């Protein structure tokens, strides 16, 4: 595996400007490699073992970043949008240069686990229809969710466009009662990610999802310590878990 990288690439990644601007910093002697001024912005350095400082700051080089966001309602899962606020607007400036994007989509009104990364390969793998990565949701559903629904979801239901869903696991945590506002509380694990899938699955059995929250995606579980709109980097273990097929 390649361990060295061009100095200007590392600094550009770390947010020190364009290659030209970095060249200027190097010229001014403001970039130090192992304590000595760098001679050439194109020189090879090993970010794993060389210490790099630029403009008086220690450079922490990472190619990929992985953030777990507790998505609040009211934000769209996109990097840009003309009308709505995007989940990227919740992320601090210090991550701006990593060009993060959401891995898959949660509806604007859905809450819960959303992974943001700039690792295209990993995102592609997690979203691949062939991988059937399980996603578990908590939902509050208007009406009485029954054993018959559980069985229907286990066998697969036909959505409004004629698509037959893959087997999904439904757990009824609390069946609707008049006292609970006729809401049933459930968990549902699906192994695919069609547009509005959970809402449309309930629609197919004549019920309406009133509240939806994603709890997990593959081995990644929402950290309940994160409030709505809060995020944190994944631990090394969590990232490794996602990489393992
Ligand atoms: N299913 C839905 O209906 N909406 C989501 O946001 C995610 C899954």
PDB file of C-alpha atoms and ligand atoms in Angstrom:
ATOM      1  CA  UNK A   1       0.000   0.000   0.000  1.00  0.00           C
ATOM      2  CA  UNK A   2       1.201   3.482  -0.868  1.00  0.00           C
ATOM      3  CA  UNK A   3       2.104   5.390   2.271  1.00  0.00           C
ATOM      4  CA  UNK A   4       3.559   8.586   0.836  1.00  0.00           C
ATOM      5  CA  UNK A   5       1.603  11.412  -0.713  1.00  0.00           C
ATOM      6  CA  UNK A   6       2.345  14.775  -2.306  1.00  0.00           C
ATOM      7  CA  UNK A   7       2.663  17.503   0.317  1.00  0.00           C
ATOM      8  CA  UNK A   8       0.353  19.887  -1.571  1.00  0.00           C
ATOM      9  CA  UNK A   9      -2.324  17.214  -1.859  1.00  0.00           C
ATOM     10  CA  UNK A  10      -2.225  16.618   1.884  1.00  0.00           C
ATOM     11  CA  UNK A  11      -2.411  20.321   2.647  1.00  0.00           C
ATOM     12  CA  UNK A  12      -5.208  20.904   0.143  1.00  0.00           C
ATOM     13  CA  UNK A  13      -7.164  18.109   1.793  1.00  0.00           C
ATOM     14  CA  UNK A  14      -6.554  19.637   5.185  1.00  0.00           C
ATOM     15  CA  UNK A  15      -8.009  22.947   3.993  1.00  0.00           C
ATOM     16  CA  UNK A  16      -4.902  25.061   3.419  1.00  0.00           C
ATOM     17  CA  UNK A  17      -6.098  26.317   0.054  1.00  0.00           C
ATOM     18  CA  UNK A  18      -5.386  25.597  -3.584  1.00  0.00           C
ATOM     19  CA  UNK A  19      -2.156  24.091  -4.862  1.00  0.00           C
ATOM     20  CA  UNK A  20      -1.031  27.597  -5.856  1.00  0.00           C
ATOM     21  CA  UNK A  21      -1.717  29.022  -2.421  1.00  0.00           C
ATOM     22  CA  UNK A  22       0.122  26.102  -0.857  1.00  0.00           C
ATOM     23  CA  UNK A  23       3.087  26.714  -3.141  1.00  0.00           C
ATOM     24  CA  UNK A  24       3.175  30.267  -1.772  1.00  0.00           C
ATOM     25  CA  UNK A  25       3.085  29.008   1.820  1.00  0.00           C
ATOM     26  CA  UNK A  26       6.004  26.694   1.049  1.00  0.00           C
ATOM     27  CA  UNK A  27       7.914  29.523  -0.629  1.00  0.00           C
ATOM     28  CA  UNK A  28       7.460  31.680   2.463  1.00  0.00           C
ATOM     29  CA  UNK A  29       8.903  28.865   4.585  1.00  0.00           C
ATOM     30  CA  UNK A  30       5.619  28.431   6.431  1.00  0.00           C
ATOM     31  CA  UNK A  31       5.362  24.694   5.807  1.00  0.00           C
ATOM     32  CA  UNK A  32       7.524  22.470   7.999  1.00  0.00           C
ATOM     33  CA  UNK A  33       8.131  18.758   7.521  1.00  0.00           C
ATOM     34  CA  UNK A  34       9.672  17.176  10.603  1.00  0.00           C
ATOM     35  CA  UNK A  35      10.486  20.652  11.852  1.00  0.00           C
ATOM     36  CA  UNK A  36      12.346  21.795   8.718  1.00  0.00           C
ATOM     37  CA  UNK A  37      10.962  24.118   6.041  1.00  0.00           C
ATOM     38  CA  UNK A  38       9.701  22.131   3.050  1.00  0.00           C
ATOM     39  CA  UNK A  39      11.586  22.774  -0.178  1.00  0.00           C
ATOM     40  CA  UNK A  40       8.971  21.841  -2.697  1.00  0.00           C
ATOM     41  CA  UNK A  41       5.173  21.699  -2.455  1.00  0.00           C
ATOM     42  CA  UNK A  42       5.234  18.566  -4.618  1.00  0.00           C
ATOM     43  CA  UNK A  43       7.591  16.602  -2.388  1.00  0.00           C
ATOM     44  CA  UNK A  44       6.504  13.204  -1.106  1.00  0.00           C
ATOM     45  CA  UNK A  45       5.806  12.862   2.594  1.00  0.00           C
ATOM     46  CA  UNK A  46       4.481  10.055   4.731  1.00  0.00           C
ATOM     47  CA  UNK A  47       1.567  11.428   6.754  1.00  0.00           C
ATOM     48  CA  UNK A  48       1.743   8.363   8.991  1.00  0.00           C
ATOM     49  CA  UNK A  49       5.270   9.075  10.226  1.00  0.00           C
ATOM     50  CA  UNK A  50       6.253  12.615   9.140  1.00  0.00           C
ATOM     51  CA  UNK A  51       5.026  15.567  11.174  1.00  0.00           C
ATOM     52  CA  UNK A  52       3.667  18.367   9.058  1.00  0.00           C
ATOM     53  CA  UNK A  53       3.000  21.934  10.158  1.00  0.00           C
ATOM     54  CA  UNK A  54       1.526  24.676   8.015  1.00  0.00           C
ATOM     55  CA  UNK A  55       1.098  28.286   9.010  1.00  0.00           C
ATOM     56  CA  UNK A  56       1.881  27.366  12.603  1.00  0.00           C
ATOM     57  CA  UNK A  57      -0.698  24.575  12.770  1.00  0.00           C
ATOM     58  CA  UNK A  58      -0.156  20.846  13.082  1.00  0.00           C
ATOM     59  CA  UNK A  59      -1.701  19.110  10.083  1.00  0.00           C
ATOM     60  CA  UNK A  60      -3.833  16.102  10.797  1.00  0.00           C
ATOM     61  CA  UNK A  61      -4.170  14.360   7.449  1.00  0.00           C
ATOM     62  CA  UNK A  62      -7.008  12.040   6.675  1.00  0.00           C
ATOM     63  CA  UNK A  63      -8.274  11.128   3.299  1.00  0.00           C
ATOM     64  CA  UNK A  64     -11.662   9.887   4.466  1.00  0.00           C
ATOM     65  CA  UNK A  65     -13.995  11.131   7.153  1.00  0.00           C
ATOM     66  CA  UNK A  66     -17.041   9.297   8.520  1.00  0.00           C
ATOM     67  CA  UNK A  67     -19.671  11.145  10.544  1.00  0.00           C
ATOM     68  CA  UNK A  68     -22.718   9.748  12.283  1.00  0.00           C
ATOM     69  CA  UNK A  69     -25.479  12.367  12.258  1.00  0.00           C
ATOM     70  CA  UNK A  70     -28.683  12.235  14.262  1.00  0.00           C
ATOM     71  CA  UNK A  71     -30.768  13.762  11.508  1.00  0.00           C
ATOM     72  CA  UNK A  72     -33.485  16.121  12.682  1.00  0.00           C
ATOM     73  CA  UNK A  73     -36.734  16.573  10.749  1.00  0.00           C
ATOM     74  CA  UNK A  74     -36.893  19.484   8.316  1.00  0.00           C
ATOM     75  CA  UNK A  75     -33.617  18.791   6.510  1.00  0.00           C
ATOM     76  CA  UNK A  76     -33.155  17.065   3.174  1.00  0.00           C
ATOM     77  CA  UNK A  77     -30.514  14.371   2.637  1.00  0.00           C
ATOM     78  CA  UNK A  78     -28.596  16.225  -0.050  1.00  0.00           C
ATOM     79  CA  UNK A  79     -25.492  18.352  -0.366  1.00  0.00           C
ATOM     80  CA  UNK A  80     -27.339  21.226  -2.049  1.00  0.00           C
ATOM     81  CA  UNK A  81     -30.952  22.214  -2.442  1.00  0.00           C
ATOM     82  CA  UNK A  82     -32.670  25.334  -3.771  1.00  0.00           C
ATOM     83  CA  UNK A  83     -35.601  25.204  -1.387  1.00  0.00           C
ATOM     84  CA  UNK A  84     -34.767  23.269   1.735  1.00  0.00           C
ATOM     85  CA  UNK A  85     -32.041  23.191   4.333  1.00  0.00           C
ATOM     86  CA  UNK A  86     -29.664  20.283   3.781  1.00  0.00           C
ATOM     87  CA  UNK A  87     -28.061  17.941   6.304  1.00  0.00           C
ATOM     88  CA  UNK A  88     -24.666  19.358   5.282  1.00  0.00           C
ATOM     89  CA  UNK A  89     -25.708  22.686   6.795  1.00  0.00           C
ATOM     90  CA  UNK A  90     -25.612  20.976  10.195  1.00  0.00           C
ATOM     91  CA  UNK A  91     -21.930  20.111   9.827  1.00  0.00           C
ATOM     92  CA  UNK A  92     -19.189  22.433  11.102  1.00  0.00           C
ATOM     93  CA  UNK A  93     -16.838  24.463   8.902  1.00  0.00           C
ATOM     94  CA  UNK A  94     -13.898  22.292   9.924  1.00  0.00           C
ATOM     95  CA  UNK A  95     -15.314  19.507   7.719  1.00  0.00           C
ATOM     96  CA  UNK A  96     -16.149  21.713   4.720  1.00  0.00           C
ATOM     97  CA  UNK A  97     -13.087  20.784   2.660  1.00  0.00           C
ATOM     98  CA  UNK A  98     -13.742  17.042   2.940  1.00  0.00           C
ATOM     99  CA  UNK A  99     -16.724  17.275   0.575  1.00  0.00           C
ATOM    100  CA  UNK A 100     -18.911  14.964   2.602  1.00  0.00           C
ATOM    101  CA  UNK A 101     -22.169  13.571   1.278  1.00  0.00           C
ATOM    102  CA  UNK A 102     -24.977  11.556   2.872  1.00  0.00           C
ATOM    103  CA  UNK A 103     -24.939   7.791   2.317  1.00  0.00           C
ATOM    104  CA  UNK A 104     -28.465   7.233   1.037  1.00  0.00           C
ATOM    105  CA  UNK A 105     -31.479   9.296   1.916  1.00  0.00           C
ATOM    106  CA  UNK A 106     -33.863   9.809   4.753  1.00  0.00           C
ATOM    107  CA  UNK A 107     -37.053  11.726   3.937  1.00  0.00           C
ATOM    108  CA  UNK A 108     -37.216  15.353   5.017  1.00  0.00           C
ATOM    109  CA  UNK A 109     -39.490  14.462   7.942  1.00  0.00           C
ATOM    110  CA  UNK A 110     -37.553  11.306   8.967  1.00  0.00           C
ATOM    111  CA  UNK A 111     -35.132  11.424  11.886  1.00  0.00           C
ATOM    112  CA  UNK A 112     -32.274   9.245  12.990  1.00  0.00           C
ATOM    113  CA  UNK A 113     -29.084   7.687  11.783  1.00  0.00           C
ATOM    114  CA  UNK A 114     -27.494   9.192   8.695  1.00  0.00           C
ATOM    115  CA  UNK A 115     -23.914   8.466   7.720  1.00  0.00           C
ATOM    116  CA  UNK A 116     -21.939  11.219   6.027  1.00  0.00           C
ATOM    117  CA  UNK A 117     -18.640  10.468   4.350  1.00  0.00           C
ATOM    118  CA  UNK A 118     -16.409  11.256   1.403  1.00  0.00           C
ATOM    119  CA  UNK A 119     -15.554   7.581   0.939  1.00  0.00           C
ATOM    120  CA  UNK A 120     -17.375   6.864  -2.315  1.00  0.00           C
ATOM    121  CA  UNK A 121     -16.403   3.208  -2.415  1.00  0.00           C
ATOM    122  CA  UNK A 122     -17.796   2.474   1.027  1.00  0.00           C
ATOM    123  CA  UNK A 123     -20.978   4.431   0.258  1.00  0.00           C
ATOM    124  CA  UNK A 124     -21.437   2.511  -2.952  1.00  0.00           C
ATOM    125  CA  UNK A 125     -21.081  -0.792  -1.141  1.00  0.00           C
ATOM    126  CA  UNK A 126     -23.519   0.142   1.609  1.00  0.00           C
ATOM    127  CA  UNK A 127     -26.107   1.253  -0.943  1.00  0.00           C
ATOM    128  CA  UNK A 128     -25.644  -1.575  -3.421  1.00  0.00           C
ATOM    129  CA  UNK A 129     -28.981  -3.368  -3.911  1.00  0.00           C
ATOM    130  CA  UNK A 130     -27.019  -6.636  -4.082  1.00  0.00           C
ATOM    131  CA  UNK A 131     -25.657  -6.300  -0.549  1.00  0.00           C
ATOM    132  CA  UNK A 132     -29.054  -6.132   1.187  1.00  0.00           C
ATOM    133  CA  UNK A 133     -27.605  -4.094   4.070  1.00  0.00           C
ATOM    134  CA  UNK A 134     -30.267  -4.215   6.818  1.00  0.00           C
ATOM    135  CA  UNK A 135     -31.755  -0.940   8.052  1.00  0.00           C
ATOM    136  CA  UNK A 136     -33.865  -0.829  11.181  1.00  0.00           C
ATOM    137  CA  UNK A 137     -36.481   1.839  11.808  1.00  0.00           C
ATOM    138  CA  UNK A 138     -38.677   2.784  14.718  1.00  0.00           C
ATOM    139  CA  UNK A 139     -42.087   4.039  13.646  1.00  0.00           C
ATOM    140  CA  UNK A 140     -45.342   5.256  15.081  1.00  0.00           C
ATOM    141  CA  UNK A 141     -48.150   4.106  12.870  1.00  0.00           C
ATOM    142  CA  UNK A 142     -51.743   5.284  12.858  1.00  0.00           C
ATOM    143  CA  UNK A 143     -53.994   2.276  13.357  1.00  0.00           C
ATOM    144  CA  UNK A 144     -53.667  -1.177  14.782  1.00  0.00           C
ATOM    145  CA  UNK A 145     -50.579  -3.001  13.481  1.00  0.00           C
ATOM    146  CA  UNK A 146     -51.313  -6.709  13.618  1.00  0.00           C
ATOM    147  CA  UNK A 147     -49.744 -10.152  13.359  1.00  0.00           C
ATOM    148  CA  UNK A 148     -51.228 -10.291   9.857  1.00  0.00           C
ATOM    149  CA  UNK A 149     -49.100  -7.244   8.927  1.00  0.00           C
ATOM    150  CA  UNK A 150     -46.060  -8.934  10.426  1.00  0.00           C
ATOM    151  CA  UNK A 151     -46.698 -11.982   8.289  1.00  0.00           C
ATOM    152  CA  UNK A 152     -47.365  -9.865   5.177  1.00  0.00           C
ATOM    153  CA  UNK A 153     -44.065  -7.988   5.623  1.00  0.00           C
ATOM    154  CA  UNK A 154     -42.264 -11.286   6.194  1.00  0.00           C
ATOM    155  CA  UNK A 155     -43.559 -12.588   2.883  1.00  0.00           C
ATOM    156  CA  UNK A 156     -43.235  -9.278   1.009  1.00  0.00           C
ATOM    157  CA  UNK A 157     -45.895  -6.735   0.121  1.00  0.00           C
ATOM    158  CA  UNK A 158     -46.742  -5.050  -3.149  1.00  0.00           C
ATOM    159  CA  UNK A 159     -46.062  -1.310  -3.181  1.00  0.00           C
ATOM    160  CA  UNK A 160     -48.153   1.229  -5.101  1.00  0.00           C
ATOM    161  CA  UNK A 161     -45.915   0.879  -8.175  1.00  0.00           C
ATOM    162  CA  UNK A 162     -46.268  -2.921  -8.222  1.00  0.00           C
ATOM    163  CA  UNK A 163     -42.848  -3.606  -6.652  1.00  0.00           C
ATOM    164  CA  UNK A 164     -42.781  -6.657  -4.369  1.00  0.00           C
ATOM    165  CA  UNK A 165     -40.682  -5.987  -1.276  1.00  0.00           C
ATOM    166  CA  UNK A 166     -38.058  -8.378   0.061  1.00  0.00           C
ATOM    167  CA  UNK A 167     -38.849 -10.141   3.349  1.00  0.00           C
ATOM    168  CA  UNK A 168     -38.731  -7.660   6.231  1.00  0.00           C
ATOM    169  CA  UNK A 169     -38.918  -8.182   9.994  1.00  0.00           C
ATOM    170  CA  UNK A 170     -41.619  -6.355  11.900  1.00  0.00           C
ATOM    171  CA  UNK A 171     -41.696  -6.180  15.704  1.00  0.00           C
ATOM    172  CA  UNK A 172     -44.799  -4.753  17.314  1.00  0.00           C
ATOM    173  CA  UNK A 173     -43.669  -2.949  20.461  1.00  0.00           C
ATOM    174  CA  UNK A 174     -47.047  -1.558  21.352  1.00  0.00           C
ATOM    175  CA  UNK A 175     -50.322  -2.096  19.545  1.00  0.00           C
ATOM    176  CA  UNK A 176     -52.572   0.955  19.129  1.00  0.00           C
ATOM    177  CA  UNK A 177     -54.982   1.794  21.920  1.00  0.00           C
ATOM    178  CA  UNK A 178     -57.428   4.701  22.055  1.00  0.00           C
ATOM    179  CA  UNK A 179     -55.357   6.050  24.995  1.00  0.00           C
ATOM    180  CA  UNK A 180     -52.190   6.134  22.875  1.00  0.00           C
ATOM    181  CA  UNK A 181     -53.944   8.172  20.188  1.00  0.00           C
ATOM    182  CA  UNK A 182     -54.471   5.035  18.089  1.00  0.00           C
ATOM    183  CA  UNK A 183     -50.746   4.852  17.407  1.00  0.00           C
ATOM    184  CA  UNK A 184     -48.907   1.538  17.183  1.00  0.00           C
ATOM    185  CA  UNK A 185     -45.190   1.563  18.013  1.00  0.00           C
ATOM    186  CA  UNK A 186     -43.123  -0.778  15.901  1.00  0.00           C
ATOM    187  CA  UNK A 187     -39.657  -1.656  14.668  1.00  0.00           C
ATOM    188  CA  UNK A 188     -39.081  -2.699  11.095  1.00  0.00           C
ATOM    189  CA  UNK A 189     -35.920  -4.057   9.497  1.00  0.00           C
ATOM    190  CA  UNK A 190     -35.728  -3.867   5.717  1.00  0.00           C
ATOM    191  CA  UNK A 191     -32.958  -5.120   3.457  1.00  0.00           C
ATOM    192  CA  UNK A 192     -33.335  -2.662   0.608  1.00  0.00           C
ATOM    193  CA  UNK A 193     -34.043   1.035   0.270  1.00  0.00           C
ATOM    194  CA  UNK A 194     -36.777   1.937  -2.153  1.00  0.00           C
ATOM    195  CA  UNK A 195     -38.116   5.488  -2.180  1.00  0.00           C
ATOM    196  CA  UNK A 196     -40.325   6.081   0.930  1.00  0.00           C
ATOM    197  CA  UNK A 197     -40.134   2.341   1.504  1.00  0.00           C
ATOM    198  CA  UNK A 198     -41.320   2.090   5.109  1.00  0.00           C
ATOM    199  CA  UNK A 199     -44.167   4.537   4.576  1.00  0.00           C
ATOM    200  CA  UNK A 200     -45.267   2.746   1.412  1.00  0.00           C
ATOM    201  CA  UNK A 201     -45.103  -0.679   3.066  1.00  0.00           C
ATOM    202  CA  UNK A 202     -47.543   0.484   5.724  1.00  0.00           C
ATOM    203  CA  UNK A 203     -49.651   2.159   3.076  1.00  0.00           C
ATOM    204  CA  UNK A 204     -49.939  -1.219   1.368  1.00  0.00           C
ATOM    205  CA  UNK A 205     -51.603  -2.610   4.520  1.00  0.00           C
ATOM    206  CA  UNK A 206     -53.833   0.447   4.899  1.00  0.00           C
ATOM    207  CA  UNK A 207     -51.899   2.284   7.605  1.00  0.00           C
ATOM    208  CA  UNK A 208     -50.065   5.581   7.861  1.00  0.00           C
ATOM    209  CA  UNK A 209     -46.615   6.213   9.316  1.00  0.00           C
ATOM    210  CA  UNK A 210     -46.829   9.308  11.511  1.00  0.00           C
ATOM    211  CA  UNK A 211     -43.258   9.302  12.835  1.00  0.00           C
ATOM    212  CA  UNK A 212     -40.161   7.570  11.485  1.00  0.00           C
ATOM    213  CA  UNK A 213     -36.662   7.266  12.864  1.00  0.00           C
ATOM    214  CA  UNK A 214     -33.761   5.168  11.571  1.00  0.00           C
ATOM    215  CA  UNK A 215     -31.992   3.298  14.341  1.00  0.00           C
ATOM    216  CA  UNK A 216     -29.334   1.359  12.462  1.00  0.00           C
ATOM    217  CA  UNK A 217     -27.712   0.631   9.134  1.00  0.00           C
ATOM    218  CA  UNK A 218     -25.762  -2.611   8.888  1.00  0.00           C
ATOM    219  CA  UNK A 219     -23.635  -2.833  12.035  1.00  0.00           C
ATOM    220  CA  UNK A 220     -23.843   0.925  12.651  1.00  0.00           C
ATOM    221  CA  UNK A 221     -26.231   1.878  15.462  1.00  0.00           C
ATOM    222  CA  UNK A 222     -27.410   5.422  16.205  1.00  0.00           C
ATOM    223  CA  UNK A 223     -25.631   6.769  19.280  1.00  0.00           C
ATOM    224  CA  UNK A 224     -28.530   7.817  21.496  1.00  0.00           C
ATOM    225  CA  UNK A 225     -26.169  10.228  23.220  1.00  0.00           C
ATOM    226  CA  UNK A 226     -26.432  12.404  20.124  1.00  0.00           C
ATOM    227  CA  UNK A 227     -29.276  14.914  20.261  1.00  0.00           C
ATOM    228  CA  UNK A 228     -31.204  15.843  17.124  1.00  0.00           C
ATOM    229  CA  UNK A 229     -28.838  17.634  14.750  1.00  0.00           C
ATOM    230  CA  UNK A 230     -25.717  16.472  16.601  1.00  0.00           C
ATOM    231  CA  UNK A 231     -23.008  14.355  15.052  1.00  0.00           C
ATOM    232  CA  UNK A 232     -19.702  12.684  15.815  1.00  0.00           C
ATOM    233  CA  UNK A 233     -16.971  10.879  13.950  1.00  0.00           C
ATOM    234  CA  UNK A 234     -17.235   7.101  13.824  1.00  0.00           C
ATOM    235  CA  UNK A 235     -14.889   5.158  16.054  1.00  0.00           C
ATOM    236  CA  UNK A 236     -12.233   2.996  14.381  1.00  0.00           C
ATOM    237  CA  UNK A 237     -14.306  -0.056  15.327  1.00  0.00           C
ATOM    238  CA  UNK A 238     -17.441   1.327  13.716  1.00  0.00           C
ATOM    239  CA  UNK A 239     -15.607   2.179  10.499  1.00  0.00           C
ATOM    240  CA  UNK A 240     -14.035  -1.264  10.425  1.00  0.00           C
ATOM    241  CA  UNK A 241     -17.469  -2.854  10.972  1.00  0.00           C
ATOM    242  CA  UNK A 242     -18.836  -1.041   7.926  1.00  0.00           C
ATOM    243  CA  UNK A 243     -15.930  -2.135   5.783  1.00  0.00           C
ATOM    244  CA  UNK A 244     -16.300  -5.796   6.664  1.00  0.00           C
ATOM    245  CA  UNK A 245     -18.586  -7.366   4.078  1.00  0.00           C
TER     246      UNK A 245
HETATM  247  N1  LIG B   1     -38.560   4.711   4.507  1.00  0.00           N
HETATM  248  C1  LIG B   1     -39.302   5.828   4.393  1.00  0.00           C
HETATM  249  O1  LIG B   1     -40.478   5.772   4.080  1.00  0.00           O
HETATM  250  N2  LIG B   1     -38.696   6.995   4.625  1.00  0.00           N
HETATM  251  C2  LIG B   1     -37.405   7.125   4.997  1.00  0.00           C
HETATM  252  O2  LIG B   1     -36.926   8.240   5.220  1.00  0.00           O
HETATM  253  C3  LIG B   1     -36.656   5.941   5.122  1.00  0.00           C
HETATM  254  C4  LIG B   1     -37.254   4.742   4.867  1.00  0.00           C
END
